mmCIF file of N, CA and C in Angstrom:
data_model
loop_
_atom_site.group_PDB
_atom_site.id
_atom_site.type_symbol
_atom_site.label_atom_id
_atom_site.label_comp_id
_atom_site.label_asym_id
_atom_site.label_seq_id
_atom_site.Cartn_x
_atom_site.Cartn_y
_atom_site.Cartn_z
ATOM 1 N N MET A 860 -5.057 -10.582 -3.769
ATOM 2 C CA MET A 860 -6.146 -9.840 -3.617
ATOM 3 C C MET A 860 -6.422 -9.212 -2.238
ATOM 4 N N GLY A 861 -5.758 -9.739 -1.232
ATOM 5 C CA GLY A 861 -5.940 -9.236 0.222
ATOM 6 C C GLY A 861 -5.779 -7.719 0.344
ATOM 7 N N LEU A 862 -4.642 -7.166 0.017
ATOM 8 C CA LEU A 862 -4.340 -5.894 0.276
ATOM 9 C C LEU A 862 -5.115 -4.990 -0.665
ATOM 10 N N SER A 863 -5.302 -5.379 -1.943
ATOM 11 C CA SER A 863 -5.822 -4.539 -3.019
ATOM 12 C C SER A 863 -7.197 -4.271 -2.832
ATOM 13 N N VAL A 864 -7.977 -5.197 -2.309
ATOM 14 C CA VAL A 864 -9.514 -4.828 -2.146
ATOM 15 C C VAL A 864 -9.821 -3.800 -1.072
ATOM 16 N N GLN A 865 -8.893 -3.221 -0.419
ATOM 17 C CA GLN A 865 -9.180 -2.293 0.639
ATOM 18 C C GLN A 865 -9.153 -0.837 0.103
ATOM 19 N N GLY A 866 -8.539 -0.724 -1.229
ATOM 20 C CA GLY A 866 -8.405 0.470 -1.981
ATOM 21 C C GLY A 866 -9.832 0.922 -2.431
ATOM 22 N N HIS A 867 -9.798 2.305 -2.636
ATOM 23 C CA HIS A 867 -11.066 2.918 -3.269
ATOM 24 C C HIS A 867 -11.176 2.510 -4.884
ATOM 25 N N PHE A 868 -9.947 2.481 -5.492
ATOM 26 C CA PHE A 868 -9.883 2.196 -6.810
ATOM 27 C C PHE A 868 -9.123 0.891 -7.042
ATOM 28 N N ARG A 869 -9.855 -0.135 -7.675
ATOM 29 C CA ARG A 869 -9.120 -1.292 -7.931
ATOM 30 C C ARG A 869 -9.138 -1.546 -9.508
ATOM 31 N N VAL A 870 -8.086 -1.349 -10.127
ATOM 32 C CA VAL A 870 -8.022 -1.300 -11.524
ATOM 33 C C VAL A 870 -7.459 -2.621 -12.071
ATOM 34 N N VAL A 871 -8.187 -3.236 -13.066
ATOM 35 C CA VAL A 871 -7.676 -4.410 -13.666
ATOM 36 C C VAL A 871 -7.654 -4.270 -15.195
ATOM 37 N N SER A 872 -6.787 -5.068 -15.727
ATOM 38 C CA SER A 872 -6.695 -4.997 -17.263
ATOM 39 C C SER A 872 -7.157 -6.354 -17.773
ATOM 40 N N GLY A 873 -7.127 -6.521 -19.183
ATOM 41 C CA GLY A 873 -7.525 -7.826 -19.768
ATOM 42 C C GLY A 873 -6.640 -8.971 -19.385
ATOM 43 N N ASN A 874 -5.371 -8.730 -19.018
ATOM 44 C CA ASN A 874 -4.473 -9.708 -18.616
ATOM 45 C C ASN A 874 -4.558 -10.084 -17.096
ATOM 46 N N ALA A 875 -5.331 -9.305 -16.351
ATOM 47 C CA ALA A 875 -5.366 -9.761 -15.027
ATOM 48 C C ALA A 875 -6.123 -10.986 -14.492
ATOM 49 N N SER A 876 -5.552 -11.589 -13.519
ATOM 50 C CA SER A 876 -6.448 -12.735 -12.990
ATOM 51 C C SER A 876 -6.031 -12.709 -11.470
ATOM 52 N N MET A 877 -7.111 -13.013 -10.713
ATOM 53 C CA MET A 877 -7.154 -12.983 -9.326
ATOM 54 C C MET A 877 -7.334 -14.281 -8.652
ATOM 55 N N ALA A 878 -6.751 -14.720 -7.574
ATOM 56 C CA ALA A 878 -6.980 -15.938 -6.871
ATOM 57 C C ALA A 878 -6.636 -15.886 -5.405
ATOM 58 N N MET A 879 -7.060 -16.860 -4.709
ATOM 59 C CA MET A 879 -6.631 -17.085 -3.252
ATOM 60 C C MET A 879 -5.909 -18.524 -3.372
ATOM 61 N N PRO A 880 -4.633 -18.586 -3.884
ATOM 62 C CA PRO A 880 -4.083 -19.926 -4.131
ATOM 63 C C PRO A 880 -3.720 -20.713 -2.878
ATOM 64 N N GLU A 881 -3.627 -20.033 -1.782
ATOM 65 C CA GLU A 881 -3.368 -20.809 -0.450
ATOM 66 C C GLU A 881 -4.595 -21.692 -0.077
ATOM 67 N N THR A 882 -5.748 -21.438 -0.501
ATOM 68 C CA THR A 882 -6.803 -22.353 -0.216
ATOM 69 C C THR A 882 -6.719 -23.695 -0.887
ATOM 70 N N GLY A 883 -5.894 -23.665 -2.093
ATOM 71 C CA GLY A 883 -5.793 -24.825 -2.820
ATOM 72 C C GLY A 883 -5.019 -25.896 -2.146
ATOM 73 N N ILE A 884 -4.178 -25.370 -1.234
ATOM 74 C CA ILE A 884 -3.386 -26.384 -0.495
ATOM 75 C C ILE A 884 -3.788 -26.572 0.915
ATOM 76 N N GLY A 885 -5.078 -26.149 1.378
ATOM 77 C CA GLY A 885 -5.730 -26.347 2.586
ATOM 78 C C GLY A 885 -5.496 -25.201 3.537
ATOM 79 N N PHE A 886 -4.849 -24.126 3.201
ATOM 80 C CA PHE A 886 -4.679 -23.050 4.151
ATOM 81 C C PHE A 886 -5.938 -22.155 4.108
ATOM 82 N N PHE A 887 -6.242 -21.192 5.247
ATOM 83 C CA PHE A 887 -7.311 -20.485 5.117
ATOM 84 C C PHE A 887 -6.926 -19.089 4.355
ATOM 85 N N PRO A 888 -7.853 -18.393 3.784
ATOM 86 C CA PRO A 888 -7.511 -17.214 3.041
ATOM 87 C C PRO A 888 -7.051 -16.183 4.175
ATOM 88 N N ASP A 889 -6.049 -15.391 3.824
ATOM 89 C CA ASP A 889 -5.309 -14.494 4.659
ATOM 90 C C ASP A 889 -5.546 -13.091 4.259
ATOM 91 N N ILE A 890 -4.784 -12.177 4.924
ATOM 92 C CA ILE A 890 -4.507 -10.774 4.575
ATOM 93 C C ILE A 890 -6.139 -10.169 4.566
ATOM 94 N N GLY A 891 -6.865 -10.394 5.359
ATOM 95 C CA GLY A 891 -8.201 -9.764 5.492
ATOM 96 C C GLY A 891 -9.315 -10.383 4.611
ATOM 97 N N ALA A 892 -8.912 -11.473 3.941
ATOM 98 C CA ALA A 892 -9.896 -12.143 3.035
ATOM 99 C C ALA A 892 -11.069 -12.594 3.865
ATOM 100 N N SER A 893 -10.773 -12.915 5.188
ATOM 101 C CA SER A 893 -12.185 -13.398 5.887
ATOM 102 C C SER A 893 -13.101 -12.317 6.160
ATOM 103 N N TYR A 894 -12.623 -11.031 6.024
ATOM 104 C CA TYR A 894 -13.428 -9.816 6.090
ATOM 105 C C TYR A 894 -14.130 -9.471 4.800
ATOM 106 N N PHE A 895 -13.546 -9.492 3.636
ATOM 107 C CA PHE A 895 -14.152 -9.180 2.424
ATOM 108 C C PHE A 895 -14.794 -10.282 1.567
ATOM 109 N N LEU A 896 -14.240 -11.447 1.697
ATOM 110 C CA LEU A 896 -14.971 -12.539 1.024
ATOM 111 C C LEU A 896 -16.439 -12.753 1.393
ATOM 112 N N PRO A 897 -16.842 -12.707 2.607
ATOM 113 C CA PRO A 897 -18.299 -13.047 2.933
ATOM 114 C C PRO A 897 -19.085 -11.716 2.522
ATOM 115 N N ARG A 898 -18.560 -10.653 2.273
ATOM 116 C CA ARG A 898 -19.259 -9.434 1.790
ATOM 117 C C ARG A 898 -19.397 -9.266 0.355
ATOM 118 N N LEU A 899 -18.892 -10.215 -0.443
ATOM 119 C CA LEU A 899 -19.144 -10.162 -1.863
ATOM 120 C C LEU A 899 -20.596 -10.782 -2.270
ATOM 121 N N SER A 900 -21.159 -10.278 -3.297
ATOM 122 C CA SER A 900 -22.396 -10.620 -3.637
ATOM 123 C C SER A 900 -22.657 -12.076 -3.830
ATOM 124 N N GLY A 901 -23.880 -12.509 -3.488
ATOM 125 C CA GLY A 901 -24.165 -14.031 -3.791
ATOM 126 C C GLY A 901 -23.196 -14.895 -2.918
ATOM 127 N N ALA A 902 -22.787 -15.973 -3.444
ATOM 128 C CA ALA A 902 -21.960 -16.814 -2.831
ATOM 129 C C ALA A 902 -20.563 -16.876 -3.485
ATOM 130 N N VAL A 903 -20.318 -15.812 -4.104
ATOM 131 C CA VAL A 903 -18.981 -15.745 -4.768
ATOM 132 C C VAL A 903 -17.747 -15.859 -3.744
ATOM 133 N N GLY A 904 -17.895 -15.152 -2.663
ATOM 134 C CA GLY A 904 -16.832 -15.083 -1.758
ATOM 135 C C GLY A 904 -16.573 -16.561 -1.211
ATOM 136 N N MET A 905 -17.609 -17.226 -0.779
ATOM 137 C CA MET A 905 -17.472 -18.525 -0.237
ATOM 138 C C MET A 905 -16.873 -19.522 -1.410
ATOM 139 N N TYR A 906 -17.297 -19.377 -2.680
ATOM 140 C CA TYR A 906 -16.711 -20.128 -3.724
ATOM 141 C C TYR A 906 -15.184 -19.867 -3.843
ATOM 142 N N LEU A 907 -14.890 -18.595 -3.852
ATOM 143 C CA LEU A 907 -13.334 -18.247 -3.988
ATOM 144 C C LEU A 907 -12.647 -18.767 -2.942
ATOM 145 N N GLY A 908 -13.087 -18.544 -1.683
ATOM 146 C CA GLY A 908 -12.483 -19.045 -0.450
ATOM 147 C C GLY A 908 -12.384 -20.446 -0.220
ATOM 148 N N LEU A 909 -13.230 -21.225 -0.835
ATOM 149 C CA LEU A 909 -13.090 -22.716 -0.552
ATOM 150 C C LEU A 909 -12.471 -23.400 -1.785
ATOM 151 N N THR A 910 -12.443 -22.726 -2.990
ATOM 152 C CA THR A 910 -11.812 -23.443 -4.103
ATOM 153 C C THR A 910 -10.493 -22.875 -4.484
ATOM 154 N N GLY A 911 -10.298 -21.568 -4.278
ATOM 155 C CA GLY A 911 -8.988 -20.957 -4.758
ATOM 156 C C GLY A 911 -8.847 -20.820 -6.231
ATOM 157 N N VAL A 912 -10.128 -20.817 -6.846
ATOM 158 C CA VAL A 912 -10.078 -20.817 -8.428
ATOM 159 C C VAL A 912 -9.567 -19.396 -8.748
ATOM 160 N N ARG A 913 -8.905 -19.389 -9.905
ATOM 161 C CA ARG A 913 -8.520 -18.084 -10.435
ATOM 162 C C ARG A 913 -9.533 -17.516 -11.401
ATOM 163 N N ILE A 914 -9.786 -16.176 -11.144
ATOM 164 C CA ILE A 914 -10.785 -15.566 -11.958
ATOM 165 C C ILE A 914 -10.329 -14.511 -12.942
ATOM 166 N N SER A 915 -10.922 -14.155 -13.870
ATOM 167 C CA SER A 915 -10.466 -13.173 -14.826
ATOM 168 C C SER A 915 -10.829 -11.622 -14.371
ATOM 169 N N ALA A 916 -10.425 -10.845 -15.170
ATOM 170 C CA ALA A 916 -10.741 -9.493 -14.943
ATOM 171 C C ALA A 916 -12.233 -9.069 -15.009
ATOM 172 N N ALA A 917 -12.951 -9.632 -15.886
ATOM 173 C CA ALA A 917 -14.417 -9.602 -15.951
ATOM 174 C C ALA A 917 -15.161 -10.082 -14.676
ATOM 175 N N ASP A 918 -14.580 -11.259 -14.345
ATOM 176 C CA ASP A 918 -15.155 -11.886 -13.143
ATOM 177 C C ASP A 918 -14.904 -11.004 -11.789
ATOM 178 N N ALA A 919 -13.663 -10.362 -11.765
ATOM 179 C CA ALA A 919 -13.406 -9.498 -10.723
ATOM 180 C C ALA A 919 -14.225 -8.237 -10.736
ATOM 181 N N ILE A 920 -14.637 -7.669 -11.903
ATOM 182 C CA ILE A 920 -15.627 -6.647 -11.992
ATOM 183 C C ILE A 920 -16.788 -7.077 -11.443
ATOM 184 N N TYR A 921 -17.434 -8.136 -11.915
ATOM 185 C CA TYR A 921 -18.666 -8.660 -11.596
ATOM 186 C C TYR A 921 -18.721 -8.974 -10.070
ATOM 187 N N ALA A 922 -17.625 -9.426 -9.499
ATOM 188 C CA ALA A 922 -17.722 -9.858 -8.010
ATOM 189 C C ALA A 922 -17.561 -8.585 -7.156
ATOM 190 N N GLY A 923 -17.105 -7.560 -7.593
ATOM 191 C CA GLY A 923 -16.921 -6.516 -6.795
ATOM 192 C C GLY A 923 -15.356 -6.304 -6.263
ATOM 193 N N LEU A 924 -14.394 -7.173 -6.826
ATOM 194 C CA LEU A 924 -13.232 -7.117 -6.339
ATOM 195 C C LEU A 924 -12.455 -6.090 -7.223
ATOM 196 N N ALA A 925 -12.816 -5.713 -8.259
ATOM 197 C CA ALA A 925 -12.229 -4.555 -9.064
ATOM 198 C C ALA A 925 -13.215 -3.600 -9.315
ATOM 199 N N THR A 926 -12.984 -2.340 -9.392
ATOM 200 C CA THR A 926 -13.909 -1.156 -9.710
ATOM 201 C C THR A 926 -13.649 -0.656 -11.077
ATOM 202 N N HIS A 927 -12.572 -0.832 -11.704
ATOM 203 C CA HIS A 927 -12.377 -0.221 -12.950
ATOM 204 C C HIS A 927 -11.547 -1.184 -13.849
ATOM 205 N N PHE A 928 -11.821 -1.106 -15.237
ATOM 206 C CA PHE A 928 -11.157 -1.896 -16.268
ATOM 207 C C PHE A 928 -10.336 -0.970 -17.145
ATOM 208 N N ILE A 929 -9.221 -1.162 -17.467
ATOM 209 C CA ILE A 929 -8.443 -0.523 -18.571
ATOM 210 C C ILE A 929 -7.955 -1.517 -19.416
ATOM 211 N N ASP A 930 -7.818 -1.218 -20.746
ATOM 212 C CA ASP A 930 -7.360 -2.092 -21.787
ATOM 213 C C ASP A 930 -5.867 -2.128 -21.632
ATOM 214 N N SER A 931 -5.329 -3.312 -21.788
ATOM 215 C CA SER A 931 -3.942 -3.684 -21.645
ATOM 216 C C SER A 931 -3.054 -2.717 -22.472
ATOM 217 N N SER A 932 -3.654 -2.361 -23.629
ATOM 218 C CA SER A 932 -2.635 -1.585 -24.613
ATOM 219 C C SER A 932 -2.578 -0.225 -24.178
ATOM 220 N N THR A 933 -3.432 0.305 -23.251
ATOM 221 C CA THR A 933 -3.433 1.656 -22.891
ATOM 222 C C THR A 933 -2.773 2.077 -21.518
ATOM 223 N N ILE A 934 -2.266 1.020 -20.849
ATOM 224 C CA ILE A 934 -1.732 1.133 -19.425
ATOM 225 C C ILE A 934 -0.560 2.103 -19.468
ATOM 226 N N ILE A 935 0.475 1.777 -20.351
ATOM 227 C CA ILE A 935 1.587 2.691 -20.347
ATOM 228 C C ILE A 935 1.264 4.038 -20.804
ATOM 229 N N PRO A 936 0.539 4.378 -21.890
ATOM 230 C CA PRO A 936 0.096 5.780 -22.133
ATOM 231 C C PRO A 936 -0.566 6.469 -20.961
ATOM 232 N N CYS A 937 -1.402 5.763 -20.288
ATOM 233 C CA CYS A 937 -2.136 6.369 -19.095
ATOM 234 C C CYS A 937 -1.143 6.646 -18.044
ATOM 235 N N LEU A 938 -0.105 5.870 -17.659
ATOM 236 C CA LEU A 938 0.701 6.217 -16.782
ATOM 237 C C LEU A 938 1.809 7.317 -16.961
ATOM 238 N N GLN A 939 2.150 7.462 -18.207
ATOM 239 C CA GLN A 939 3.211 8.356 -18.573
ATOM 240 C C GLN A 939 3.172 9.825 -18.107
ATOM 241 N N PRO A 940 2.009 10.335 -17.966
ATOM 242 C CA PRO A 940 1.908 11.749 -17.432
ATOM 243 C C PRO A 940 2.394 11.909 -16.058
ATOM 244 N N TRP A 941 2.497 10.776 -15.203
ATOM 245 C CA TRP A 941 2.954 10.816 -13.851
ATOM 246 C C TRP A 941 4.430 10.457 -13.720
ATOM 247 N N HIS A 942 5.101 10.293 -14.899
ATOM 248 C CA HIS A 942 6.526 10.078 -14.873
ATOM 249 C C HIS A 942 7.389 11.028 -15.603
ATOM 250 N N ALA A 943 8.614 11.344 -15.096
ATOM 251 C CA ALA A 943 9.380 12.333 -15.848
ATOM 252 C C ALA A 943 9.779 12.000 -17.197
ATOM 253 N N GLY A 944 9.899 10.766 -17.443
ATOM 254 C CA GLY A 944 10.471 10.290 -18.691
ATOM 255 C C GLY A 944 9.660 9.026 -19.186
ATOM 256 N N PRO A 945 10.164 8.562 -20.179
ATOM 257 C CA PRO A 945 9.299 7.344 -20.830
ATOM 258 C C PRO A 945 9.562 6.093 -19.667
ATOM 259 N N ILE A 946 8.618 5.386 -19.519
ATOM 260 C CA ILE A 946 8.741 4.179 -18.618
ATOM 261 C C ILE A 946 8.767 3.001 -19.392
ATOM 262 N N CYS A 947 8.607 2.924 -20.528
ATOM 263 C CA CYS A 947 8.816 1.716 -21.497
ATOM 264 C C CYS A 947 10.220 1.501 -21.744
ATOM 265 N N PRO A 948 10.821 0.322 -21.347
ATOM 266 C CA PRO A 948 12.418 0.227 -21.625
ATOM 267 C C PRO A 948 12.721 0.247 -23.073
ATOM 268 N N SER A 949 11.837 0.010 -23.946
ATOM 269 C CA SER A 949 12.121 -0.024 -25.398
ATOM 270 C C SER A 949 12.322 1.491 -25.984
ATOM 271 N N THR A 950 11.807 2.416 -25.105
ATOM 272 C CA THR A 950 11.862 3.837 -25.659
ATOM 273 C C THR A 950 12.924 4.569 -24.937
ATOM 274 N N ARG A 951 13.653 4.098 -24.026
ATOM 275 C CA ARG A 951 14.725 4.850 -23.226
ATOM 276 C C ARG A 951 16.006 4.847 -24.094
ATOM 277 N N SER A 952 16.659 5.801 -24.070
ATOM 278 C CA SER A 952 17.916 5.867 -24.958
ATOM 279 C C SER A 952 19.069 5.594 -24.093
#
């Protein structure tokens, strides 16, 4: 989460999950988490920082950690205009 939350557009798919796993073994949240966790709505930031629980894409949208959602099946078609050729290994010749 640390670096990604600084972007203007934070896109997640249905398969996404976010966590601060270092807190589960007693370390402090790193990579700027001490800046963005307290600024999340309610006590979500404190909960994530203290527990290291893994959250889903929907939870990330709710908490403000993600700004946009894209269905997993549309990721490759959405990215293809930015690539010269197909990016899916199964379609390469």
